[in-house]
mmCIF file of N, CA, C and O in Angstrom:
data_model
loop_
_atom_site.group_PDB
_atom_site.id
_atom_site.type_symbol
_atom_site.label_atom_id
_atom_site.label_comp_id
_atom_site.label_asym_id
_atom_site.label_seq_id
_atom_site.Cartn_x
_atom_site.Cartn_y
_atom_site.Cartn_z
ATOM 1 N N UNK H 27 2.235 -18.265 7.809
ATOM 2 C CA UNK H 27 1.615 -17.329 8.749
ATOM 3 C C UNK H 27 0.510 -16.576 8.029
ATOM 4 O O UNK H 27 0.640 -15.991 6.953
ATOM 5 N N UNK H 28 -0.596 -16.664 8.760
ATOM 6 C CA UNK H 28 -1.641 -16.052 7.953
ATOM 7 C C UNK H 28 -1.767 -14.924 8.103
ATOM 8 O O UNK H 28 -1.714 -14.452 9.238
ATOM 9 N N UNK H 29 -1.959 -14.191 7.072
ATOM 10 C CA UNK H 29 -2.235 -12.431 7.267
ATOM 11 C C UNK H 29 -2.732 -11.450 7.323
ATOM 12 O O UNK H 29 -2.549 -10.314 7.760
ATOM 13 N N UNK H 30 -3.959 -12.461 6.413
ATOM 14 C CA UNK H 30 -5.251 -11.561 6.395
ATOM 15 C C UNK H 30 -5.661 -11.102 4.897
ATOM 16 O O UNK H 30 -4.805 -11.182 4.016
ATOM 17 N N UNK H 31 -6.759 -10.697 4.644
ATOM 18 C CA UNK H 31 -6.653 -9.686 3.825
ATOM 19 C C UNK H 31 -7.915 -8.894 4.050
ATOM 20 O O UNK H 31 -8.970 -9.107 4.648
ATOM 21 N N UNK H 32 -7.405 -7.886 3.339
ATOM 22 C CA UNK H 32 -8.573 -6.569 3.186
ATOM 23 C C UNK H 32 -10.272 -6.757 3.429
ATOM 24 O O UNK H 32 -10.623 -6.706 2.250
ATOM 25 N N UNK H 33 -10.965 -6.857 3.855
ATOM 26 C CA UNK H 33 -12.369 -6.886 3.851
ATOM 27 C C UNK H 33 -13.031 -5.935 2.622
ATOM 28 O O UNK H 33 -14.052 -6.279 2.026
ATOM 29 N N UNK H 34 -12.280 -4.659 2.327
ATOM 30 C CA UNK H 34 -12.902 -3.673 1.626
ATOM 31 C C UNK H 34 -12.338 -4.450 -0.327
ATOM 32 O O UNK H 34 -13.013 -4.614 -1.343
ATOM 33 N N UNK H 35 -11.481 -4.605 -0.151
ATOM 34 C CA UNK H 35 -10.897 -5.228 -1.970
ATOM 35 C C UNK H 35 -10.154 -6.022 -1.832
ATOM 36 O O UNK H 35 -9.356 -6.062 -2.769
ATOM 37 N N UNK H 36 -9.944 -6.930 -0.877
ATOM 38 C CA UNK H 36 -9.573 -8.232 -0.972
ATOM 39 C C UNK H 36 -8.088 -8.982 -0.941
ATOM 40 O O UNK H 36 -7.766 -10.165 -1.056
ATOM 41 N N UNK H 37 -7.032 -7.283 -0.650
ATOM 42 C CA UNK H 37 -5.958 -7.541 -1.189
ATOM 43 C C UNK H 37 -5.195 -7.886 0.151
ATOM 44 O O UNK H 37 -5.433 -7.387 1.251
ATOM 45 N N UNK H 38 -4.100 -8.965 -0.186
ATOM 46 C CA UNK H 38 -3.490 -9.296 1.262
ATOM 47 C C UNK H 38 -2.816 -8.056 2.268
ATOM 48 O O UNK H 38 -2.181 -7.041 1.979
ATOM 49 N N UNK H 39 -3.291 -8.669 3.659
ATOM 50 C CA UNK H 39 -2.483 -7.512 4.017
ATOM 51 C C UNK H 39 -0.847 -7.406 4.607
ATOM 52 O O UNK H 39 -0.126 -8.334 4.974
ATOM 53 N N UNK H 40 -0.691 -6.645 4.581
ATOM 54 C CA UNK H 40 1.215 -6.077 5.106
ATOM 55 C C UNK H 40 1.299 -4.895 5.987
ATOM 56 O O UNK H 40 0.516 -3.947 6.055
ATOM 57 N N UNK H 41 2.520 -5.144 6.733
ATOM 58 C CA UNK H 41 2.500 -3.656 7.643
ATOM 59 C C UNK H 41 3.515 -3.649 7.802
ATOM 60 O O UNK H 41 3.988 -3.543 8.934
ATOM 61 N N UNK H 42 4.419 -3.789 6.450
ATOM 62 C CA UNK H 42 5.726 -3.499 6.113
ATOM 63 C C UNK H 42 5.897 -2.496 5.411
ATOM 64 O O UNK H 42 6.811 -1.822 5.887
ATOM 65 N N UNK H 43 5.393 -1.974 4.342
ATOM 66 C CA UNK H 43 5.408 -0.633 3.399
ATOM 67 C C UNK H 43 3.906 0.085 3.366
ATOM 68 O O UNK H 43 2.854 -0.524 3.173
ATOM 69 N N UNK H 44 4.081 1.901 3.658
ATOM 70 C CA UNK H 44 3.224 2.321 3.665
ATOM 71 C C UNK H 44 2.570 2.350 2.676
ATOM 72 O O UNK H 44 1.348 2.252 2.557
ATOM 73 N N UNK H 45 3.538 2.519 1.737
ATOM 74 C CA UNK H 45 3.251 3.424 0.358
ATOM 75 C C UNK H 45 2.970 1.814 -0.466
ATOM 76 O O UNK H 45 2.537 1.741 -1.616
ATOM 77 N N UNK H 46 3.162 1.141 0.011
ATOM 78 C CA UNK H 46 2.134 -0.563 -1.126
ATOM 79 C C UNK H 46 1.262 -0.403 -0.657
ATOM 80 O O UNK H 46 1.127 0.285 0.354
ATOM 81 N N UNK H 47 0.314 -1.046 -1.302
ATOM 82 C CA UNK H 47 -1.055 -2.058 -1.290
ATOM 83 C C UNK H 47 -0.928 -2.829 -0.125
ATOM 84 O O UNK H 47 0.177 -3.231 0.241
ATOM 85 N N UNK H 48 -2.187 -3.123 0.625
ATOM 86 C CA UNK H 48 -2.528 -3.866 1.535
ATOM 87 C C UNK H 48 -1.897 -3.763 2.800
ATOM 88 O O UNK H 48 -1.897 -4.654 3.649
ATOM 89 N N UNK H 49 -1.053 -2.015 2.961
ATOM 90 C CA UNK H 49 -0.829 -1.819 4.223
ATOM 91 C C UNK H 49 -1.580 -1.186 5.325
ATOM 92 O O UNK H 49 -2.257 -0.167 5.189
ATOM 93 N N UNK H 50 -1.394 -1.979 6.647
ATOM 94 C CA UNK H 50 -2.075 -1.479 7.717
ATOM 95 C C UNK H 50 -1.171 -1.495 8.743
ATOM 96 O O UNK H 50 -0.148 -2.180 8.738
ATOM 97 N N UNK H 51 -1.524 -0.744 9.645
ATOM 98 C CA UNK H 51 -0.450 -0.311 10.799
ATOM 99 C C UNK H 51 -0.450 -1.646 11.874
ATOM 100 O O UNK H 51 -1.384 -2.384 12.189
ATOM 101 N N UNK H 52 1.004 -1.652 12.312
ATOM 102 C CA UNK H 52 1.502 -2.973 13.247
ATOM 103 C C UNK H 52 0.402 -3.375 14.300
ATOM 104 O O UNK H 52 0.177 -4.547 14.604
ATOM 105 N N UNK H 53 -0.383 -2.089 14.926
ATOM 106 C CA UNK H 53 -0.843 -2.522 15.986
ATOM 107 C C UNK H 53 -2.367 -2.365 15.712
ATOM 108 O O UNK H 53 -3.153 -2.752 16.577
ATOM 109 N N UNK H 54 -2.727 -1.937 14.802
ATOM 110 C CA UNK H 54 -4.148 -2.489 14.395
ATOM 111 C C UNK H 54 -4.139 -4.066 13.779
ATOM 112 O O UNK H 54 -5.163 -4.736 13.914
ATOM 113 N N UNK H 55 -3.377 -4.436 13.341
ATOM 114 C CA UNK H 55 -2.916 -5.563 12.901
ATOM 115 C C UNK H 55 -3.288 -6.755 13.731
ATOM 116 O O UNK H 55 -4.052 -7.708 13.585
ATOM 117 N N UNK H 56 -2.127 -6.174 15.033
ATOM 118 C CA UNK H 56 -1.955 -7.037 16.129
ATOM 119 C C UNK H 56 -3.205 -7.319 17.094
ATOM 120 O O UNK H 56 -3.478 -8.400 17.617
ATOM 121 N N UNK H 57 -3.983 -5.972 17.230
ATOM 122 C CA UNK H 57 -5.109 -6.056 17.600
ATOM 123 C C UNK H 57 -6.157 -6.778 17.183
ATOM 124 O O UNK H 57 -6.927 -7.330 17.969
ATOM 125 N N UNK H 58 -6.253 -6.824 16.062
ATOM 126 C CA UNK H 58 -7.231 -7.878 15.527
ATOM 127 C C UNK H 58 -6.958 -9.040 15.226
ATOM 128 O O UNK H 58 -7.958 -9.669 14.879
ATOM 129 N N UNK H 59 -5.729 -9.786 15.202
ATOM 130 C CA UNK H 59 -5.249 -10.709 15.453
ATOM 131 C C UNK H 59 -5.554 -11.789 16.637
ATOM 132 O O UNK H 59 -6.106 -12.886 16.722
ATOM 133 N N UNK H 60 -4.709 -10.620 17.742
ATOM 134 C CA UNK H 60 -5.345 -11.371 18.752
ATOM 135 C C UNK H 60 -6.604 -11.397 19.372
ATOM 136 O O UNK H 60 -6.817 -11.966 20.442
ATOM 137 N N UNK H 61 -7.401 -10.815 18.742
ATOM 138 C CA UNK H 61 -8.945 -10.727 19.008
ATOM 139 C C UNK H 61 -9.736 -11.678 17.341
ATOM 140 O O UNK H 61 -10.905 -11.847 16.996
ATOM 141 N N UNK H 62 -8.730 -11.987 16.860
ATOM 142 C CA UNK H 62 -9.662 -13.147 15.724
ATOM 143 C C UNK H 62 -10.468 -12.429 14.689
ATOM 144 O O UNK H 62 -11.221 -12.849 13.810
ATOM 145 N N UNK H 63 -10.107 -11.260 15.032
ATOM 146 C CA UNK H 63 -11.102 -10.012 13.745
ATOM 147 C C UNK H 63 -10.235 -9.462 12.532
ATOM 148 O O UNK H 63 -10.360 -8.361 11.997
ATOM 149 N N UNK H 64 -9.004 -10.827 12.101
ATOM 150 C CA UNK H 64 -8.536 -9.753 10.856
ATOM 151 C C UNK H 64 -9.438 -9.573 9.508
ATOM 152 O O UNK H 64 -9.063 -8.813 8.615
ATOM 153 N N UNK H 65 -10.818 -10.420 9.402
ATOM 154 C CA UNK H 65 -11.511 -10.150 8.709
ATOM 155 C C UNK H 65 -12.152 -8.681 8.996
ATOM 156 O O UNK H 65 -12.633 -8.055 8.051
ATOM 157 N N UNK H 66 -12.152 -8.340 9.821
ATOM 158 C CA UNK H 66 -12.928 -6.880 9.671
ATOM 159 C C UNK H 66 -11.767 -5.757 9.272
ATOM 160 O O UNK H 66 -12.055 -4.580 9.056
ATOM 161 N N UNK H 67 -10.651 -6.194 9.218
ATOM 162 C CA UNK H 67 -9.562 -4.900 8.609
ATOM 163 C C UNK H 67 -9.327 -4.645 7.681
ATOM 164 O O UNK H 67 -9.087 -5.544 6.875
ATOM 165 N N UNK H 68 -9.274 -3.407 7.322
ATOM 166 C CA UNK H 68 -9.529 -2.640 5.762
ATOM 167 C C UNK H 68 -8.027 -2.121 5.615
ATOM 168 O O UNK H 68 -7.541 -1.733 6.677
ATOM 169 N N UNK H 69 -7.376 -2.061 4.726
ATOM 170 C CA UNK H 69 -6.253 -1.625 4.308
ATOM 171 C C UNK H 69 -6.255 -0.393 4.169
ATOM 172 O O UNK H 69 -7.355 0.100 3.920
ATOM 173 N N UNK H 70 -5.026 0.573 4.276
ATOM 174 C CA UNK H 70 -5.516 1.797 4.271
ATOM 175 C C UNK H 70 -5.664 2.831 2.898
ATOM 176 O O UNK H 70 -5.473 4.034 2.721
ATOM 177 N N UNK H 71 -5.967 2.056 2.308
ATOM 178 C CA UNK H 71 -6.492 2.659 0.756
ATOM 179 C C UNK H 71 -8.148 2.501 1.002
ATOM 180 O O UNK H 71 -8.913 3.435 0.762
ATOM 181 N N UNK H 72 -8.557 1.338 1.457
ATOM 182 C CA UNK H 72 -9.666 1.567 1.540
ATOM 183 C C UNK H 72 -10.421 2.121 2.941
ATOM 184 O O UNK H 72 -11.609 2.404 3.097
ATOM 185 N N UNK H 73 -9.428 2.167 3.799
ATOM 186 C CA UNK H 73 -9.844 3.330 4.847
ATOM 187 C C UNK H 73 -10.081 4.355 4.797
ATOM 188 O O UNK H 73 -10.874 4.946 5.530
ATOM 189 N N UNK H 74 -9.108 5.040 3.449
ATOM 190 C CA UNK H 74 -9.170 6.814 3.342
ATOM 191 C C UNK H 74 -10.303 6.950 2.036
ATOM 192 O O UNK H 74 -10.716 8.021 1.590
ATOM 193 N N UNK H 75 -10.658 5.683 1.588
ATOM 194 C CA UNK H 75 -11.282 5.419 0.247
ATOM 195 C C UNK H 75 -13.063 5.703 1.217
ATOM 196 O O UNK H 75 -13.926 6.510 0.872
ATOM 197 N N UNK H 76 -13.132 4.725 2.458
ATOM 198 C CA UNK H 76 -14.175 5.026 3.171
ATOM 199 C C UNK H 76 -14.623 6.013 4.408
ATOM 200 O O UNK H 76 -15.651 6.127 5.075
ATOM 201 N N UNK H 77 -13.174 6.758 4.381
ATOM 202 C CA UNK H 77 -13.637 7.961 5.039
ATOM 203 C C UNK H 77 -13.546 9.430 4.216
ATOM 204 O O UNK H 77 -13.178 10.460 4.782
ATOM 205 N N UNK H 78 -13.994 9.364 2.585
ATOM 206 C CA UNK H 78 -14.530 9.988 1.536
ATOM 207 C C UNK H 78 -12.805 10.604 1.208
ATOM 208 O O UNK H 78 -12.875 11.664 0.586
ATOM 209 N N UNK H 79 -12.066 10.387 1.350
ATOM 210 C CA UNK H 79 -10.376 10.877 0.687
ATOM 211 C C UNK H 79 -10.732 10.227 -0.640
ATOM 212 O O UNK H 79 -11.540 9.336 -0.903
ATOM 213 N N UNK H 80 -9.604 11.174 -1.670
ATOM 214 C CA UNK H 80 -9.452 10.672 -3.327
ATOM 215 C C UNK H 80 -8.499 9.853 -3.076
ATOM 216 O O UNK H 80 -7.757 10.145 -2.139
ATOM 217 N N UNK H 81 -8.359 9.157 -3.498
ATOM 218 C CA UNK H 81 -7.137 7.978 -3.681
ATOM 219 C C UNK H 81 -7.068 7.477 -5.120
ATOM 220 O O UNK H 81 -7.887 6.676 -5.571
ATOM 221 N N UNK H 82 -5.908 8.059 -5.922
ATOM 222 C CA UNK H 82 -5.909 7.331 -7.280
ATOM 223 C C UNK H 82 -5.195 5.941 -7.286
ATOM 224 O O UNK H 82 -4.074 5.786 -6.801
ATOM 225 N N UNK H 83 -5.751 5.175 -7.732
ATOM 226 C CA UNK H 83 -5.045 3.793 -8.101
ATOM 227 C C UNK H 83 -4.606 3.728 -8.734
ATOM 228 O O UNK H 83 -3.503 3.242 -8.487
ATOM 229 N N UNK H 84 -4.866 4.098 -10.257
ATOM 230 C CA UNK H 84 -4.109 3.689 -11.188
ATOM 231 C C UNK H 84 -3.035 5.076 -11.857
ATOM 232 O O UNK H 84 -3.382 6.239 -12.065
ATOM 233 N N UNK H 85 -2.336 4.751 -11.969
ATOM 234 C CA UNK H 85 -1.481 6.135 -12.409
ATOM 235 C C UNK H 85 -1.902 6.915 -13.534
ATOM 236 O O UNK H 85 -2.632 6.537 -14.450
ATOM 237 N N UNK H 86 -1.290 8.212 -13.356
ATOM 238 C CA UNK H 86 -2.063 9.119 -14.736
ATOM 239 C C UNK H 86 -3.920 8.882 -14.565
ATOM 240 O O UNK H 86 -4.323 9.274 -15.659
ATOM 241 N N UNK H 87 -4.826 8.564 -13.966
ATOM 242 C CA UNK H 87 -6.104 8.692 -13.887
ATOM 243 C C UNK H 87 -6.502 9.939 -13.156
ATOM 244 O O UNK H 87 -7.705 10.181 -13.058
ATOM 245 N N UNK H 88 -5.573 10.804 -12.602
ATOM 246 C CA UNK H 88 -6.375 12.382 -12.499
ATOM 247 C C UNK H 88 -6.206 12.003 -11.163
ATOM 248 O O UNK H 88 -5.431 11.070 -10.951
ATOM 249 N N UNK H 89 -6.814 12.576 -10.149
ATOM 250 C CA UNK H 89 -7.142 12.798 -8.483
ATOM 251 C C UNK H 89 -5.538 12.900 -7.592
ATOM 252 O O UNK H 89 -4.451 13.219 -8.073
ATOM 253 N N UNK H 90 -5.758 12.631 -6.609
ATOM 254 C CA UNK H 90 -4.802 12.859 -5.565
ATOM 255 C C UNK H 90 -3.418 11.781 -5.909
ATOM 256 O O UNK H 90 -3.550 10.588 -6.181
ATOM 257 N N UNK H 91 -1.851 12.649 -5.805
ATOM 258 C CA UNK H 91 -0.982 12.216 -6.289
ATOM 259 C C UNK H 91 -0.516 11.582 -5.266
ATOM 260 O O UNK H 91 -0.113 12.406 -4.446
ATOM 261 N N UNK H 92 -0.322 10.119 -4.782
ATOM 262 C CA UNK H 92 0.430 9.476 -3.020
ATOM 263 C C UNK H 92 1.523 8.780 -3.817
ATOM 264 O O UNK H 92 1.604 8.821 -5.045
ATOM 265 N N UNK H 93 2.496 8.029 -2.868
ATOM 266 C CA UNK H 93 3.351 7.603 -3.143
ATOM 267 C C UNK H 93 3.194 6.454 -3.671
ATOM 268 O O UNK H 93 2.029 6.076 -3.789
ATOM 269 N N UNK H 94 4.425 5.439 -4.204
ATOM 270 C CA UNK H 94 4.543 4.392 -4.842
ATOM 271 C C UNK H 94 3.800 3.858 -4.263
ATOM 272 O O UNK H 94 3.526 4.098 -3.088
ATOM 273 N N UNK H 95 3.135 2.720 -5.194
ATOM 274 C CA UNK H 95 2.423 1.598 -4.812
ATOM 275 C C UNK H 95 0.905 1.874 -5.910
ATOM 276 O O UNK H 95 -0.084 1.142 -5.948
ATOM 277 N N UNK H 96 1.090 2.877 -6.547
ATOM 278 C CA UNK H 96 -0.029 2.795 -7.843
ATOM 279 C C UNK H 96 0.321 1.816 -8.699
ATOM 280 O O UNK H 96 1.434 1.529 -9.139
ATOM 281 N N UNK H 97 -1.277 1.077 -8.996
ATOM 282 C CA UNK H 97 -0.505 -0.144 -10.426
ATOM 283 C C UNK H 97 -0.693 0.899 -11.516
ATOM 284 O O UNK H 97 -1.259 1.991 -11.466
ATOM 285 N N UNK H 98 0.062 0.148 -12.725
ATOM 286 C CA UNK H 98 0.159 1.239 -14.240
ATOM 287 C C UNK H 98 -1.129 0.571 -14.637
ATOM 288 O O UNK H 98 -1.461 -0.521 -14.175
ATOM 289 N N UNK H 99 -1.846 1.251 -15.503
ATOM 290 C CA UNK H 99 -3.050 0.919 -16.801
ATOM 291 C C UNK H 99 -2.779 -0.541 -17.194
ATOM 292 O O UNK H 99 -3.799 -1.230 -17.176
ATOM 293 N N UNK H 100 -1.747 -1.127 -17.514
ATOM 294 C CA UNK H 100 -1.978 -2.305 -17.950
ATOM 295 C C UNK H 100 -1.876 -3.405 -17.012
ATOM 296 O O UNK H 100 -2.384 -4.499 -17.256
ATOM 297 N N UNK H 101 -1.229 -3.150 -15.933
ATOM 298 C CA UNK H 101 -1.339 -3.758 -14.809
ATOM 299 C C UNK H 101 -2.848 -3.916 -14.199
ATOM 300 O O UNK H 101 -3.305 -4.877 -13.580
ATOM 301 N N UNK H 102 -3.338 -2.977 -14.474
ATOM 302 C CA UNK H 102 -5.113 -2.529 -14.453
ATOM 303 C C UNK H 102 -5.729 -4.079 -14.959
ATOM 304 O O UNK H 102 -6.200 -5.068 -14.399
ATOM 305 N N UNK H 103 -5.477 -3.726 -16.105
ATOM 306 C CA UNK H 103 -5.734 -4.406 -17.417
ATOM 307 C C UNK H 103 -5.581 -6.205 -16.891
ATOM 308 O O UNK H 103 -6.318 -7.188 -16.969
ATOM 309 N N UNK H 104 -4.419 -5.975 -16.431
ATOM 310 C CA UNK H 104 -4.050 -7.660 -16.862
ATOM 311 C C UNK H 104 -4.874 -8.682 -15.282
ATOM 312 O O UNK H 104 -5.052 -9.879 -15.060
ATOM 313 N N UNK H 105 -5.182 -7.352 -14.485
ATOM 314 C CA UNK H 105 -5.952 -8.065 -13.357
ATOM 315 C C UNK H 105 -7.361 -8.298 -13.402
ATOM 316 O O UNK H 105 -8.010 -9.130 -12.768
ATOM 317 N N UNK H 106 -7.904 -7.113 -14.571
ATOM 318 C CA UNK H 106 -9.320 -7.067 -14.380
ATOM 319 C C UNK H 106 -9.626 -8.186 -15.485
ATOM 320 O O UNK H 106 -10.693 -8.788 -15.364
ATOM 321 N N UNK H 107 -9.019 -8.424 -16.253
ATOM 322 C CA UNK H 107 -9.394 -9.625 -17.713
ATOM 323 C C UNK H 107 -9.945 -10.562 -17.413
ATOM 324 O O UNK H 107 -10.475 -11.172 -18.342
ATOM 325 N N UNK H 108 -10.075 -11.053 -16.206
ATOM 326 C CA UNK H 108 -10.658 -12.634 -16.329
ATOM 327 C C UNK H 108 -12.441 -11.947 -15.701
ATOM 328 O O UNK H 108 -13.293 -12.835 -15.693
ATOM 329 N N UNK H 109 -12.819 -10.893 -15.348
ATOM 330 C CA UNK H 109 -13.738 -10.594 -15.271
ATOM 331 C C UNK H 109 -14.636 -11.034 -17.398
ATOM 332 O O UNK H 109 -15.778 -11.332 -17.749
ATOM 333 N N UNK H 110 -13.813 -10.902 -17.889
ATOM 334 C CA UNK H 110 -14.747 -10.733 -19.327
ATOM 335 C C UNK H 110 -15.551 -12.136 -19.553
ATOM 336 O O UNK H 110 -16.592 -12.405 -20.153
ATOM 337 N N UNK H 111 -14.636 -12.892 -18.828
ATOM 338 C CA UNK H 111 -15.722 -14.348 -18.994
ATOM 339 C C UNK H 111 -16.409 -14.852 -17.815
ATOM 340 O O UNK H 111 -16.556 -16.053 -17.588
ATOM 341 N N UNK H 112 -16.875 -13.802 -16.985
ATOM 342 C CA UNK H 112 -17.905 -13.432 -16.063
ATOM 343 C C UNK H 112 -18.695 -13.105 -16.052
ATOM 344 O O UNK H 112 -18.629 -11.947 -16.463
ATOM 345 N N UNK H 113 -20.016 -13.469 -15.719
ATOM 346 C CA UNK H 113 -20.876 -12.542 -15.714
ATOM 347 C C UNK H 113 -20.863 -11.277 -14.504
ATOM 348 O O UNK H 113 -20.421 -11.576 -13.394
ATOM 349 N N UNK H 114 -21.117 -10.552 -14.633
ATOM 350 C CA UNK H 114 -20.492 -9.279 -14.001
ATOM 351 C C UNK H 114 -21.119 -7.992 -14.027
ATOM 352 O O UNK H 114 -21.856 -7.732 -14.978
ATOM 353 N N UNK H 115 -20.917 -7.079 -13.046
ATOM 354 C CA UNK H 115 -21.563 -5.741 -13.349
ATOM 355 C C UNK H 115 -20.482 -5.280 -12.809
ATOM 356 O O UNK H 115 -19.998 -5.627 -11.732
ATOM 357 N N UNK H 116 -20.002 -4.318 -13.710
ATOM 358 C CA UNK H 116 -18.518 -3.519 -13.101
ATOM 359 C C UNK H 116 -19.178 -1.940 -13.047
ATOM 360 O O UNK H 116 -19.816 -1.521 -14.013
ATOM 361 N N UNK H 117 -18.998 -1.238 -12.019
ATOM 362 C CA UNK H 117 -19.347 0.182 -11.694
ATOM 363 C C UNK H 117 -18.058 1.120 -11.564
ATOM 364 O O UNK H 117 -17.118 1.051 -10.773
ATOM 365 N N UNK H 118 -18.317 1.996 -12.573
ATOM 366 C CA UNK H 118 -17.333 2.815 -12.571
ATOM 367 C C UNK H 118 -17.443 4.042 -11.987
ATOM 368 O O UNK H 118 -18.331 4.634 -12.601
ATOM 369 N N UNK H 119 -16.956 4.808 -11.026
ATOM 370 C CA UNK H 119 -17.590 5.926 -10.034
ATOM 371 C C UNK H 119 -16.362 6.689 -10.456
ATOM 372 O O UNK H 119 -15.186 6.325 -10.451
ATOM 373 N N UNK H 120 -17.069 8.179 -10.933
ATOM 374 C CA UNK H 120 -16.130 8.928 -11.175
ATOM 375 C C UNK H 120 -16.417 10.334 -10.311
ATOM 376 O O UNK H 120 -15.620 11.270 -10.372
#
């Protein structure tokens, strides 16, 4: 069953846990589903990320404290690595 993922960072989506990654609510879900638009749905990290809210991702990095579903620093780490044999421009916005 296909599910979608994020338009804004790519990550699959779910609308089983608030507090993970790649959740969006049942009936925005469903809505774009049956209208063929789950490419235009943003997860809601990057919903509150694009309606100017702090959202920390990674734990211990400072800003707004939300519930589970932050990755740790090396979890950081072990996703961003294959960028090094990329060519790449990584922007860091603080």
């Amino acid at each position: 069953k296909e599910r979608g993922t994020c338009y804004g960072c790519g990550v699959g989506l779910q609308t089983v846990s608030a507090s993970a990654v790649g959740f969006v609510s049942e009936l925005d879900y469903e809505t774009k589903k049956k209208n063929k638009q789950l490419d235009l749905l943003l997860c809601s990290r990057c919903s509150n990320l694009s309606n100017g809210q702090m959202i920390n991702a990674v734990v211990g990095q400072g800003g707004q404290k939300i519930e589970s579903g932050l990755i740790t620093p090396e979890e950081l780490r072990e996703t961003l690595k294959d960028i090094r044999r990329k060519k790449a421009l990584v922007v860091k916005i603080v």
